[in-house]
Coordinates of C-alpha atoms in Angstrom, one line a residue:
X1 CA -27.4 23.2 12.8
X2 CA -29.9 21.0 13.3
X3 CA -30.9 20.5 9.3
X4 CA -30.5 16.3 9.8
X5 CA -32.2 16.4 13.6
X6 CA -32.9 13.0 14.2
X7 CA -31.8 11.3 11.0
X8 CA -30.2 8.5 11.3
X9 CA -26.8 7.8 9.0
X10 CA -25.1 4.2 9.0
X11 CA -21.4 4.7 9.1
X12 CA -19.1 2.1 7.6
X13 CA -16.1 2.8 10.1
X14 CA -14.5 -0.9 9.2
X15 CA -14.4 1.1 6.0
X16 CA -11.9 3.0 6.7
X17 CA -8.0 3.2 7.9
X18 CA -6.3 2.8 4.2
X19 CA -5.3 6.7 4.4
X20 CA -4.7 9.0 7.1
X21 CA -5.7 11.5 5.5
X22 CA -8.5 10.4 4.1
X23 CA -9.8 9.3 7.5
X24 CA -9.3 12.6 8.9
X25 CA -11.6 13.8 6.7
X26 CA -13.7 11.0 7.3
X27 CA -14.0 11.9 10.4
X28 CA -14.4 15.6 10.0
X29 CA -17.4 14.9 7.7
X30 CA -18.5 12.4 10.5
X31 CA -18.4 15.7 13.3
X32 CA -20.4 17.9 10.8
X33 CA -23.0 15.6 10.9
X34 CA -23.1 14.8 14.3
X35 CA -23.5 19.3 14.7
X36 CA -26.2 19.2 12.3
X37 CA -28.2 16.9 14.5
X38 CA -27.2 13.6 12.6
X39 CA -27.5 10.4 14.6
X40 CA -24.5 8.2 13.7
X41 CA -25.0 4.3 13.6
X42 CA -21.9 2.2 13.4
X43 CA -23.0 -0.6 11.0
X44 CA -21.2 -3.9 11.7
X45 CA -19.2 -5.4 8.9
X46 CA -21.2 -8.1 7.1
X47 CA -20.7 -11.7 7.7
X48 CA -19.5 -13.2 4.0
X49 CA -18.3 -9.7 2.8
X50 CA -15.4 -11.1 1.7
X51 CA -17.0 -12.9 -1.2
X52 CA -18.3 -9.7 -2.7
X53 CA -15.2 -8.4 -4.0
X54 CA -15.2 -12.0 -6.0
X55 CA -17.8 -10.6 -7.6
X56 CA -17.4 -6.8 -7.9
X57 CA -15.3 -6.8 -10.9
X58 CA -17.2 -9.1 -13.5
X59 CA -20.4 -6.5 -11.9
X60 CA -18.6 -3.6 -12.5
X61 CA -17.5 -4.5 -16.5
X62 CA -21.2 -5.7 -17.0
X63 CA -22.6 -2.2 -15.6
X64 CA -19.9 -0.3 -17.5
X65 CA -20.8 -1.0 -20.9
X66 CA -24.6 -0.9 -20.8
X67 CA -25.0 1.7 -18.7
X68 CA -22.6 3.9 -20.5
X69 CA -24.0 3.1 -23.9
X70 CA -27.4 3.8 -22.7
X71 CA -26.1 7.1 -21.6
X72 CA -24.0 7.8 -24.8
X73 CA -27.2 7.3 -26.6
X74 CA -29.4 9.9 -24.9
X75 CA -26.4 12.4 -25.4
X76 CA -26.6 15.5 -28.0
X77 CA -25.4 14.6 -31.4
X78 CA -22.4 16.8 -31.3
X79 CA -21.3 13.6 -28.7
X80 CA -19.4 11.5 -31.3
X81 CA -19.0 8.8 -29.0
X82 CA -22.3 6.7 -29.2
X83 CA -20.7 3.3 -27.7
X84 CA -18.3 2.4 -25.5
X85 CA -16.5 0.8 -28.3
X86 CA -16.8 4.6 -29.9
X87 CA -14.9 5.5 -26.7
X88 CA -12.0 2.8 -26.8
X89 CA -11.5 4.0 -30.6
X90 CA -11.5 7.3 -29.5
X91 CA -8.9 6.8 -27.1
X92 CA -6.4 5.2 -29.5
X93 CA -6.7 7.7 -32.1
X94 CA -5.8 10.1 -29.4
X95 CA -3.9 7.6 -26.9
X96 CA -1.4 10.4 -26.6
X97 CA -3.4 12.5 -24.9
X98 CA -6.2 10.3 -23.3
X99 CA -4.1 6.8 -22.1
X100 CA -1.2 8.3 -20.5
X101 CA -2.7 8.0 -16.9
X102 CA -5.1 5.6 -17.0
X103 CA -5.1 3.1 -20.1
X104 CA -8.0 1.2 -20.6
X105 CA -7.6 -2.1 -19.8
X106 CA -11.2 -2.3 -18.2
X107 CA -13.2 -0.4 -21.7
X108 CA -11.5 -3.2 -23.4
X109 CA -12.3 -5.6 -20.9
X110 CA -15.7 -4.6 -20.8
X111 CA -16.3 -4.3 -24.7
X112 CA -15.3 -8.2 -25.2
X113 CA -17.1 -9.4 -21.9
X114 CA -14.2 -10.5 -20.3
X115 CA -15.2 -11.3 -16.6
X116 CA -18.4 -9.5 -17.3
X117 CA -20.8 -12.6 -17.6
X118 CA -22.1 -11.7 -13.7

């Protein structure tokens, strides 16, 4: 009690409401913070926010390949996977096991920037 005394938090309520669930624990999370002395702030949604999803995607593709082969580079060498087109080949020699679930339409997008000239 009383670790975030005075803090102020923005809370993106207009956020929420996809899940019921999820916003019970939303809200939960919300409650603890309030006990530990958290003052909440309701930000308002943005005016325009809209037009950031039109953007988010060829973002996201960008940031996916160089930032994950920046970190595939800094890993040990008993990582294989140097590049995210180390990755995508990795995941068809074993699609059985890794592509079930999730495919990876967005490595691949990423890997020929597709969409990703943001």
């Amino acid at each position: 009690a009383g670790a975030l005394s005075g803090r102020r938090i923005g809370v993106l309520r207009w956020q929420a409401g996809f899940d019921a669930e999820v916003d019970a624990v939303f809200e939960r999370a919300l409650a603890d913070l309030r006990a530990s002395g958290a003052v909440l702030v309701d930000v308002p949604r943005p005016a325009g926010w809209e037009a950031v999803g039109e953007a988010e995607l060829p973002v996201l593709l960008h940031e996916l390949k160089r930032d994950l082969n920046a970190y595939l580079a800094t890993t040990p060498a008993t990582v294989r996977a140097r590049t995210l087109a180390d990755v995508i080949a990795f995941n068809i020699a074993a699609a059985d096991r890794e592509l079930p679930l999730f495919g990876q339409d967005l490595f691949l997008r990423a890997e020929s920037g597709s969409d990703a000239e943001a």
